[in-house]
Coordinates of C-alpha atoms in Angstrom, one line a residue:
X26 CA 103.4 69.5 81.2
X27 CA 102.1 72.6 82.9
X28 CA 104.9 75.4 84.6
X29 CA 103.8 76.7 87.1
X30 CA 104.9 80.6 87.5
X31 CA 105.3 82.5 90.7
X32 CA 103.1 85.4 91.3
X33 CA 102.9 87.9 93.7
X34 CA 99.9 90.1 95.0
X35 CA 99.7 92.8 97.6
X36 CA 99.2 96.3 99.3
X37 CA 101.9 98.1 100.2
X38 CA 102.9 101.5 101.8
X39 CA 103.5 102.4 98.5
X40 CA 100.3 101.6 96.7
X41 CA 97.6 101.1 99.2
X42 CA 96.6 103.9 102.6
X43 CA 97.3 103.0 105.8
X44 CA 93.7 102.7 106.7
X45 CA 93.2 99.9 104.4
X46 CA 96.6 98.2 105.1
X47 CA 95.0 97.9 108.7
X48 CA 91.6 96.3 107.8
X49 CA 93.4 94.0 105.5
X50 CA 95.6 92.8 108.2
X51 CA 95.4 89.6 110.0
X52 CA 97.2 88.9 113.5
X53 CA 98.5 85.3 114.0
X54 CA 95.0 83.5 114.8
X55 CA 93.2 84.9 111.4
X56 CA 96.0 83.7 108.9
X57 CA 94.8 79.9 108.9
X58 CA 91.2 81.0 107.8
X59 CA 92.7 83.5 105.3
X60 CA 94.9 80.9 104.3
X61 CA 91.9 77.9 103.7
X62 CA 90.2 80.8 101.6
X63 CA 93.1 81.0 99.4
X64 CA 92.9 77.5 99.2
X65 CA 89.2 77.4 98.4
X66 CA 90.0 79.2 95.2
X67 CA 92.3 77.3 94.0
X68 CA 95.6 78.1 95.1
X69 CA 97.1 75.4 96.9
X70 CA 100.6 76.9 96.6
X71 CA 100.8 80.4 98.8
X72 CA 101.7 82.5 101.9
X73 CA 99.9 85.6 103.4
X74 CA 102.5 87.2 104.7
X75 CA 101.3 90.8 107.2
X76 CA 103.8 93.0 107.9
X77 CA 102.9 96.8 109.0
X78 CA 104.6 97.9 105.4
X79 CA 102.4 95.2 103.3
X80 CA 100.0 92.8 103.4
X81 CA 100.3 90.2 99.9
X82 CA 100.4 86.4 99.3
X83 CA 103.5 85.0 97.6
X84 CA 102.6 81.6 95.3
X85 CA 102.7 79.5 92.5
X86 CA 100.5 78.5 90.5
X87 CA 99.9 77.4 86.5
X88 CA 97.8 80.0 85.5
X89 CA 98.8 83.5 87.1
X90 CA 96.3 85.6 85.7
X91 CA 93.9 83.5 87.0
X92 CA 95.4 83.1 90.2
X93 CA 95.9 87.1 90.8
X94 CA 91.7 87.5 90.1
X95 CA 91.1 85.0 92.9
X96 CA 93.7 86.6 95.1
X97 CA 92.5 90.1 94.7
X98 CA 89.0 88.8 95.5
X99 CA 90.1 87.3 98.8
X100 CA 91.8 90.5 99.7
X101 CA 88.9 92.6 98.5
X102 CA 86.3 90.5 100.5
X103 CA 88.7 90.7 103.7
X104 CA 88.3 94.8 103.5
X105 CA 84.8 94.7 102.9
X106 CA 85.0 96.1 98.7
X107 CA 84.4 95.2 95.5
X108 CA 87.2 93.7 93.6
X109 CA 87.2 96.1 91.0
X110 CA 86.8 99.0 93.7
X111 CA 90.2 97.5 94.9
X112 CA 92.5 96.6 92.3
X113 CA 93.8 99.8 91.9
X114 CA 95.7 99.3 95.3
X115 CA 97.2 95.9 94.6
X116 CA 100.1 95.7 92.6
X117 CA 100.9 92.3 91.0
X118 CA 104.4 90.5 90.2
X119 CA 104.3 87.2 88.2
X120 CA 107.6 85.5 86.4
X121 CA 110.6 87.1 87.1
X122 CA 109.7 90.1 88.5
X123 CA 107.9 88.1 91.4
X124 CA 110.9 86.5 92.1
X125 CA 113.0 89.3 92.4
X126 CA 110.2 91.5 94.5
X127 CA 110.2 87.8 96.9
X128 CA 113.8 88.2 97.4
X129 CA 114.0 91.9 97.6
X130 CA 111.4 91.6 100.8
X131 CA 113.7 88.9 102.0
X132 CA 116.4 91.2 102.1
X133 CA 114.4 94.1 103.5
X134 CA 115.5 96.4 100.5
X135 CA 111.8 96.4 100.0
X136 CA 110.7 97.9 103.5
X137 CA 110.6 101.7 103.9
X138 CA 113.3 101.3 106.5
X139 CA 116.2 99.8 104.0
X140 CA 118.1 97.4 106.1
X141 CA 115.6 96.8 109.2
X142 CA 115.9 92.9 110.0
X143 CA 112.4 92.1 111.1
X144 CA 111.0 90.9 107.8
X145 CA 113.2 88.4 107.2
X146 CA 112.0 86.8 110.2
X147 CA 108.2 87.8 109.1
X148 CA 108.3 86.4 105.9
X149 CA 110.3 83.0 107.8
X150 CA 106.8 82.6 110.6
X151 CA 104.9 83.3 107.2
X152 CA 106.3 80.4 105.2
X153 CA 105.8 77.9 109.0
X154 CA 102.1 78.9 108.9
X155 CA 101.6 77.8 105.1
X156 CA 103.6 74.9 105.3
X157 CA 102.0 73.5 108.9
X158 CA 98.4 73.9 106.4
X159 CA 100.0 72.1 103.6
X160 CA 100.0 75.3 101.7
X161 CA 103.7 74.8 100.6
X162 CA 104.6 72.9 97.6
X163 CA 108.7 72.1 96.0
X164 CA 108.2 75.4 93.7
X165 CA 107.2 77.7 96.9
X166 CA 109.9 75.9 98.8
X167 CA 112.6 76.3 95.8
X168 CA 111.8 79.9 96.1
X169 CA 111.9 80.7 99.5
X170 CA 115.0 78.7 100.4
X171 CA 116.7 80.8 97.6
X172 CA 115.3 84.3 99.0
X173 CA 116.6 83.0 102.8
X174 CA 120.0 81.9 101.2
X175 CA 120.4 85.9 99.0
X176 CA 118.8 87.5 102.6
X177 CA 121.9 85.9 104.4
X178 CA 124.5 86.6 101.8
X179 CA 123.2 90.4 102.2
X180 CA 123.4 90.5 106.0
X181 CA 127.2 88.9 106.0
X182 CA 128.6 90.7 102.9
X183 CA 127.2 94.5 103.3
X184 CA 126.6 96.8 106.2
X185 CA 123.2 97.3 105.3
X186 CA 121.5 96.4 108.1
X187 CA 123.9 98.3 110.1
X188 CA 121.5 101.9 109.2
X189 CA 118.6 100.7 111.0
X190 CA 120.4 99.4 113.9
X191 CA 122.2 103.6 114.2
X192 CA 118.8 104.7 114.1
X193 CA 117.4 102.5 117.3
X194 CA 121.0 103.2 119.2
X195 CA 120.6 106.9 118.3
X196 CA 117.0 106.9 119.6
X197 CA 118.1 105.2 123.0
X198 CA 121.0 107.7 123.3
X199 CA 118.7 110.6 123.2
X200 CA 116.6 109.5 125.6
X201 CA 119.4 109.0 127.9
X202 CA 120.1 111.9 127.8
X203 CA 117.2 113.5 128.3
X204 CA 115.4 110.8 130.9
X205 CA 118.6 110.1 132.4
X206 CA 118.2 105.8 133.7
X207 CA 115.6 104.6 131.0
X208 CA 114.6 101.8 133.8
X209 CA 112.2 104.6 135.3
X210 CA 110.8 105.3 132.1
X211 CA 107.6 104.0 130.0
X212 CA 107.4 104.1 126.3
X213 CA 104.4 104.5 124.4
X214 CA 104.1 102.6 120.9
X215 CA 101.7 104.7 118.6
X216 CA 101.2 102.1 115.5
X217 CA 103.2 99.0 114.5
X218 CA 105.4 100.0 111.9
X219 CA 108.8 97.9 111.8
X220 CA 110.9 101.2 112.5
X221 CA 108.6 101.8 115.7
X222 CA 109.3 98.2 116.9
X223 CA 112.6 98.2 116.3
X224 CA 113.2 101.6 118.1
X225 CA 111.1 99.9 120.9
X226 CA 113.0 96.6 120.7
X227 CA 116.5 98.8 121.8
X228 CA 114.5 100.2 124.6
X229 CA 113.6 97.4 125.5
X230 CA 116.7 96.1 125.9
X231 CA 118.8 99.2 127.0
X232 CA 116.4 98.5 130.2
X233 CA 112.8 100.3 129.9
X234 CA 110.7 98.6 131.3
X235 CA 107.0 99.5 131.0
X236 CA 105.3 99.2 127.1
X237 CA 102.1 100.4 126.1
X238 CA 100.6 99.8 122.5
X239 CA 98.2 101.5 120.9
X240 CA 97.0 101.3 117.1
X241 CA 94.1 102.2 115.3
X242 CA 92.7 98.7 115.2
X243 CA 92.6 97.7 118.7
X244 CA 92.5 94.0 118.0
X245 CA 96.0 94.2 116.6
X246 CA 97.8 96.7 118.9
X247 CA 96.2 94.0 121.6
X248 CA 97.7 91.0 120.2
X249 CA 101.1 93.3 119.6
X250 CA 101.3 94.1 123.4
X251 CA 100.5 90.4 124.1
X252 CA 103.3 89.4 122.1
X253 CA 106.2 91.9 123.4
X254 CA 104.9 91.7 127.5
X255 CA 103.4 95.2 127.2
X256 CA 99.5 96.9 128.0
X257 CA 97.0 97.6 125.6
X258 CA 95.3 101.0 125.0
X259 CA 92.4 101.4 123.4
X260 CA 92.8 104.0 120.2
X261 CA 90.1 105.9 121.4
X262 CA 92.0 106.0 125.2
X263 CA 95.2 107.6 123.3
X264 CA 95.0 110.7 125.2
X265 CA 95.4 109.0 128.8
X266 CA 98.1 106.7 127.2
X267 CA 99.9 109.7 126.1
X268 CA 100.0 111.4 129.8
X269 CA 101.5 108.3 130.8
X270 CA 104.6 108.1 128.5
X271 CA 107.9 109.5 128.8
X272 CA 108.5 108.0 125.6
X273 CA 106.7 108.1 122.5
X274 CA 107.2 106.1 119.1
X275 CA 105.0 106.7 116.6
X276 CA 104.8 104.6 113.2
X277 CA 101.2 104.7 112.0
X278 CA 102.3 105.9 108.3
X279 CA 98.6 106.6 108.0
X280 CA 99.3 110.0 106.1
X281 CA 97.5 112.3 108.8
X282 CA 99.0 113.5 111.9
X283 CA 98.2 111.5 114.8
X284 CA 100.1 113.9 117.5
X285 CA 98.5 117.4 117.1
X286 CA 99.4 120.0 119.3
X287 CA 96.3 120.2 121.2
X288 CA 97.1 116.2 122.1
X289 CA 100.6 117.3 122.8
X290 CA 99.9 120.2 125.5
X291 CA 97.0 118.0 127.2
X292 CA 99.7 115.6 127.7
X293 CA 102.1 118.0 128.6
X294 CA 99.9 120.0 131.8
X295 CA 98.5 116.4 133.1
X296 CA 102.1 115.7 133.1
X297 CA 103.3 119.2 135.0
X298 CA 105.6 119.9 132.1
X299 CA 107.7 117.0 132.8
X300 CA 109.3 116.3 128.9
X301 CA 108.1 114.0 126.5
X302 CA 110.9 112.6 123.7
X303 CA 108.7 111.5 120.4
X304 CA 110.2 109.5 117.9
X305 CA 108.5 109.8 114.7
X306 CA 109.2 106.6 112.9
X307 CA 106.2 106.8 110.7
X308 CA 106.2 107.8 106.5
X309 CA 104.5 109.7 106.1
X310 CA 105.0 111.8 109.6
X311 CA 102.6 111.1 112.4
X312 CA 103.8 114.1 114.5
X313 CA 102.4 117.5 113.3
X314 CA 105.2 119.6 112.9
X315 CA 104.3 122.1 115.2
X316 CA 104.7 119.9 117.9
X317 CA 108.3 120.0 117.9
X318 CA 108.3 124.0 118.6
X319 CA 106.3 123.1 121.9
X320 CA 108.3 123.6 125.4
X321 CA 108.7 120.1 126.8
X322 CA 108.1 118.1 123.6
X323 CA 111.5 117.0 121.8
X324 CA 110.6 115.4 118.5
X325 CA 113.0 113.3 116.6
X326 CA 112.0 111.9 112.9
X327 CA 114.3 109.4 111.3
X328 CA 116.4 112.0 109.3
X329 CA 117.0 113.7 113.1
X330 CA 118.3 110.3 114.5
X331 CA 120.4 109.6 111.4
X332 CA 122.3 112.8 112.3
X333 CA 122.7 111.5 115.6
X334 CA 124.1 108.7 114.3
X335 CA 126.5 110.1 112.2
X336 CA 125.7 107.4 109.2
X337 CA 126.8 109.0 106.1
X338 CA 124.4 109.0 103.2
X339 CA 126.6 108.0 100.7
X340 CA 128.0 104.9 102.7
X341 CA 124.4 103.5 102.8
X342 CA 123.7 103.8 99.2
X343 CA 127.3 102.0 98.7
X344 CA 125.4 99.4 100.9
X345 CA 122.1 99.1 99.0
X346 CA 123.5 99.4 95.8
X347 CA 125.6 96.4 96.9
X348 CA 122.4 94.7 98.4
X349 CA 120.4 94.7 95.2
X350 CA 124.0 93.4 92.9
X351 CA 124.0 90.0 95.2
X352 CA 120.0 89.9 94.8
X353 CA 120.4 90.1 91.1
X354 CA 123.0 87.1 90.6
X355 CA 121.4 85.2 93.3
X356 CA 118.0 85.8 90.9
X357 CA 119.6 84.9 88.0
X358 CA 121.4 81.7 89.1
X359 CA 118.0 80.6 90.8
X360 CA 116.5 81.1 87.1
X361 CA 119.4 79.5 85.9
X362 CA 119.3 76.5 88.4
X363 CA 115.4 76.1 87.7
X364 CA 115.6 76.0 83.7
X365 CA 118.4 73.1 84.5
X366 CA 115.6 71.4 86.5
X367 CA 113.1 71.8 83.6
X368 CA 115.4 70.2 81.3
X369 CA 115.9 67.3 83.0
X370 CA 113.1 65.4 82.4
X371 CA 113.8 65.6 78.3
X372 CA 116.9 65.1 79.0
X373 CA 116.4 61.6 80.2
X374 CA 113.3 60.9 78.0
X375 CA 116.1 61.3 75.2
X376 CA 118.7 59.2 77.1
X377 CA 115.8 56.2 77.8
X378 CA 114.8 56.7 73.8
X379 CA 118.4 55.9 73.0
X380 CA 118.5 53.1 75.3
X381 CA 115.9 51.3 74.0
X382 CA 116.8 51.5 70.7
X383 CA 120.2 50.5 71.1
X384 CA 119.2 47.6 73.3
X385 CA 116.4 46.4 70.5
X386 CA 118.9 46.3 68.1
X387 CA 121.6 44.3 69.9
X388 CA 118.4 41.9 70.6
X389 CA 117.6 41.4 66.7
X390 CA 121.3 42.0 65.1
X391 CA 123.9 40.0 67.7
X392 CA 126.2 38.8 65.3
X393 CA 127.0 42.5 63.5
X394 CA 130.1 43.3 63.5
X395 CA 130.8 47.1 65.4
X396 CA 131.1 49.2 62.1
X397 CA 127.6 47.3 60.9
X398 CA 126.0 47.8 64.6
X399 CA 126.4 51.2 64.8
X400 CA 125.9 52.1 61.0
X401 CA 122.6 50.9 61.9
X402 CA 121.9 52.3 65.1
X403 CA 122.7 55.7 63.9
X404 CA 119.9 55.7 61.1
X405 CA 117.6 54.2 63.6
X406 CA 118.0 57.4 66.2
X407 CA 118.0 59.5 63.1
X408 CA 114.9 57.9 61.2
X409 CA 112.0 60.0 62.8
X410 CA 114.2 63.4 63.1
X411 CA 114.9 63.2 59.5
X412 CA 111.2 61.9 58.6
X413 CA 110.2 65.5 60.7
X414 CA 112.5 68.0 58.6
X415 CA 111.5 66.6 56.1
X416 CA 107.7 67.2 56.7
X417 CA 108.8 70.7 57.6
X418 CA 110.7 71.5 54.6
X419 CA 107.4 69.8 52.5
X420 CA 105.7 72.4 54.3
X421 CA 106.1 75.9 52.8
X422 CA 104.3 78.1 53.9
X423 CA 105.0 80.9 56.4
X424 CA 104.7 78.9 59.2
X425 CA 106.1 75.9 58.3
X426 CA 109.2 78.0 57.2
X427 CA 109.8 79.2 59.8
X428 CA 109.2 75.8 62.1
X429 CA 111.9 74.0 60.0
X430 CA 114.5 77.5 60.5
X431 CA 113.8 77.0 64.5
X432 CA 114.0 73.3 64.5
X433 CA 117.3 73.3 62.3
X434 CA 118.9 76.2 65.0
X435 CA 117.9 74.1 67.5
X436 CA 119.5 71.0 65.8
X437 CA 122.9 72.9 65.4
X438 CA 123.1 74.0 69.4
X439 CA 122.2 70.9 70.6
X440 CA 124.7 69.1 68.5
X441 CA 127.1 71.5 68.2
X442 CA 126.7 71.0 64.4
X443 CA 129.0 75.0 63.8
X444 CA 131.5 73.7 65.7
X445 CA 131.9 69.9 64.3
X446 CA 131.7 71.4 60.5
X447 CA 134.3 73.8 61.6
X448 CA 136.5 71.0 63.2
X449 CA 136.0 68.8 60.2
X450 CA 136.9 71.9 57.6
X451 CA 140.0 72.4 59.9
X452 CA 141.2 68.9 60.1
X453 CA 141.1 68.5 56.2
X454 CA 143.0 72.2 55.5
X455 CA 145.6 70.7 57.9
X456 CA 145.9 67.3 55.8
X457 CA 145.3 69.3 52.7
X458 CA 148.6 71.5 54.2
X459 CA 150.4 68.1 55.0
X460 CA 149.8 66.5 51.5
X461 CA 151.0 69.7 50.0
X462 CA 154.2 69.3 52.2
X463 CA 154.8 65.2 51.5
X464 CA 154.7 66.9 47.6
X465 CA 157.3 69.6 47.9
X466 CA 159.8 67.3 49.4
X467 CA 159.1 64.1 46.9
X468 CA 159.9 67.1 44.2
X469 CA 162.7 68.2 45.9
X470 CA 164.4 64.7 45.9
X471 CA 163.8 63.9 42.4
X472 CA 165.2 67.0 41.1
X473 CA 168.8 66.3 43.9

């Protein structure tokens, strides 16, 4: 029987430019087709999951190496490269470390915002989209359902989530302040980073009312402002857009400055001075630096609205640190859980094996007597073990050796052979003890 292993592939903000991130990106109508490709090369287990932090499949399959070559090639052919040209911007899980990567994204300890609660819900529409294709199988779903129960277990038993949260009610405090009633305001999203949405999500609801989304591939900032009731900009428009805003998030990550200070003071003298408040969410920045010295720009990067917050660096770390301890025992007793699956089926090939035997005897011995019956049965279930030690110990060379070393350990752990000798060598030192006893005290009344 073929195991099948999980394996994860992707690009990340860690390993892979922004730039490439966004062509590798689908929006919600291109992830069936990217999904049927995945298929077409042979993995039938698998979800894309597209995030503004990553873009990588989660799946299962028999062969992983095999798996991760076809994978890559989907991803490369998606960007428009060569595979090889590629690879060096994927990193790959399999085994173990897949499954704990899977359940450290579930638990956003993964994201470069530790604690921000939109992935959870990503990777959740990820999984619906596989499983409506038929891309889902009980090893996938085995998985997942783990990573959704650790994800839960993080949000209820730490405050970690409670650090990106400060950061959006710090951003919406500021802005008070300096705006005064956000519901005359208009924000300007500059990217789709999960920072810049969540930032934008507070807005939202601490009453702004007008959204416009810009990115630097217009088809996804588009389908972006479809989805949170806002207005499209072009990228090449982002001048204009940026006259218009009172607000600005930026979270492009795309390691260049986006806001210059040229862009900044156009904005500034179509706007009469009137201030602008820029929230650089992006990592790398997005603002240039300079922009913050400029009269009428206030510029806040996450550090800034952490201050604001007043959420102390050493509680979060208590937080994460207490993040990753539930995601390791919840990894291990999924491992633990899935090995107990895996021995089940031996388990009750063995118990049938038995059966039959015991049953076949009973059918061609009736009138034994229970000592005799059971004499017999034992030297049946014991015939072809013995007949293969045997085999093993007529075998010696290296190999064989060693076979007959492994198969005896694994003989003494199944049956517990240590501990039955040891009972056995106990029980006759006590009647040894209790003979030696019965002796003194015959002595004792002979010599009265």
């Amino acid at each position: 029987m073929t195991t099948a292993s999980y394996l994860v592939i992707g690009a990340s903000h860690r390993t892979c430019s922004g730039v490439i991130r966004d062509r590798l990106a689908t929006d919600d109508a291109e992830v069936p087709g990217v999904l049927e490709r995945l298929r077409a090369v042979g993995v039938t287990q698998a979800l894309w999951l597209s995030t503004c932090d990553r873009v990588e499949v989660q799946a299962v399959h028999p062969r992983p190496n095999e798996a991760a070559l076809a994978i890559a090639a989907v991803m490369a052919e998606r960007v428009g490269m060569a595979t090889a040209d590629f690879s060096d911007q994927l990193y790959t899980r399999a085994g173990p470390d897949a499954i704990r990567h899977l359940f450290a994204v579930a638990c956003s300890l993964d994201s470069q915002i530790i604690g921000e609660p939109h992935i959870l819900g990503q990777l959740k529409a990820a999984h619906r989209g596989a499983a409506t294709l038929g891309l889902t199988g009980p090893e996938l779903e085995a998985v997942l359902q783990a990573a959704y129960a650790a994800a839960k277990r993080v949000r209820s038993e730490t405050p970690i989530a409670e650090g990106a949260t400060s950061l959006a009610a710090a951003a919406i405090q500021v802005a008070r302040d300096l705006h005064g009633d956000l519901k005359r305001c208009s924000a300007l999203l500059i990217g789709l980073g999960d920072m810049g949405t969540l930032v934008l999500d507070g807005l939202r609801e601490a009453g702004l009312p007008r959204l416009t989304i810009a990115a630097p591939v217009d088809r996804r900032a588009e389908a972006a402002a479809r989805r949170l009731s806002g207005h499209f900009a072009p990228w090449a428009d982002l001048d204009s857009a940026l006259a218009g805003a009172d607000i600005v998030v930026t979270a492009t990550g795309l390691g260049r400055y986006i806001l210059s200070t040229a862009m900044m003071e156009a904005a500034l003298k179509r706007r009469r001075r009137r201030p602008i408040f820029v929230v650089d969410a992006a990592i790398p920045s997005d603002v240039d630096p300079a922009v913050a010295g400029m009269d009428g720009a206030f510029v806040y990067d996450l550090a800034d609205l952490e201050r604001v917050a007043l959420q102390g660096r050493v509680g979060r770390e208590a937080a994460t640190q207490a993040a990753w301890s539930i995601v390791d025992e919840a990894v291990a007793a999924f491992a633990r859980d899935r090995a107990e699956r895996a021995a089940v089926p031996a388990v009750a090939a063995l118990r049938a094996h038995f059966e039959r035997e015991r049953r076949r005897l009973l059918a061609d011995h009736s009138g034994l007597d229970a000592g005799s019956a059971t004499r017999l049965l034992v030297n049946r279930l014991l015939h072809h073990p013995s007949e293969a030690l045997r085999e093993m110990a007529a075998d010696q060379d290296g190999v064989g050796l060693a076979e007959r070393a492994a198969a005896e350990r694994l003989l003494f752990r199944l049956f517990r052979l240590d501990g039955t000798a040891a009972e056995e060598r106990a029980a006759d030192e006590r009647a040894a003890d209790e003979r030696d006893e019965d002796e003194r005290r015959e002595s004792g009344r002979h010599l009265q």
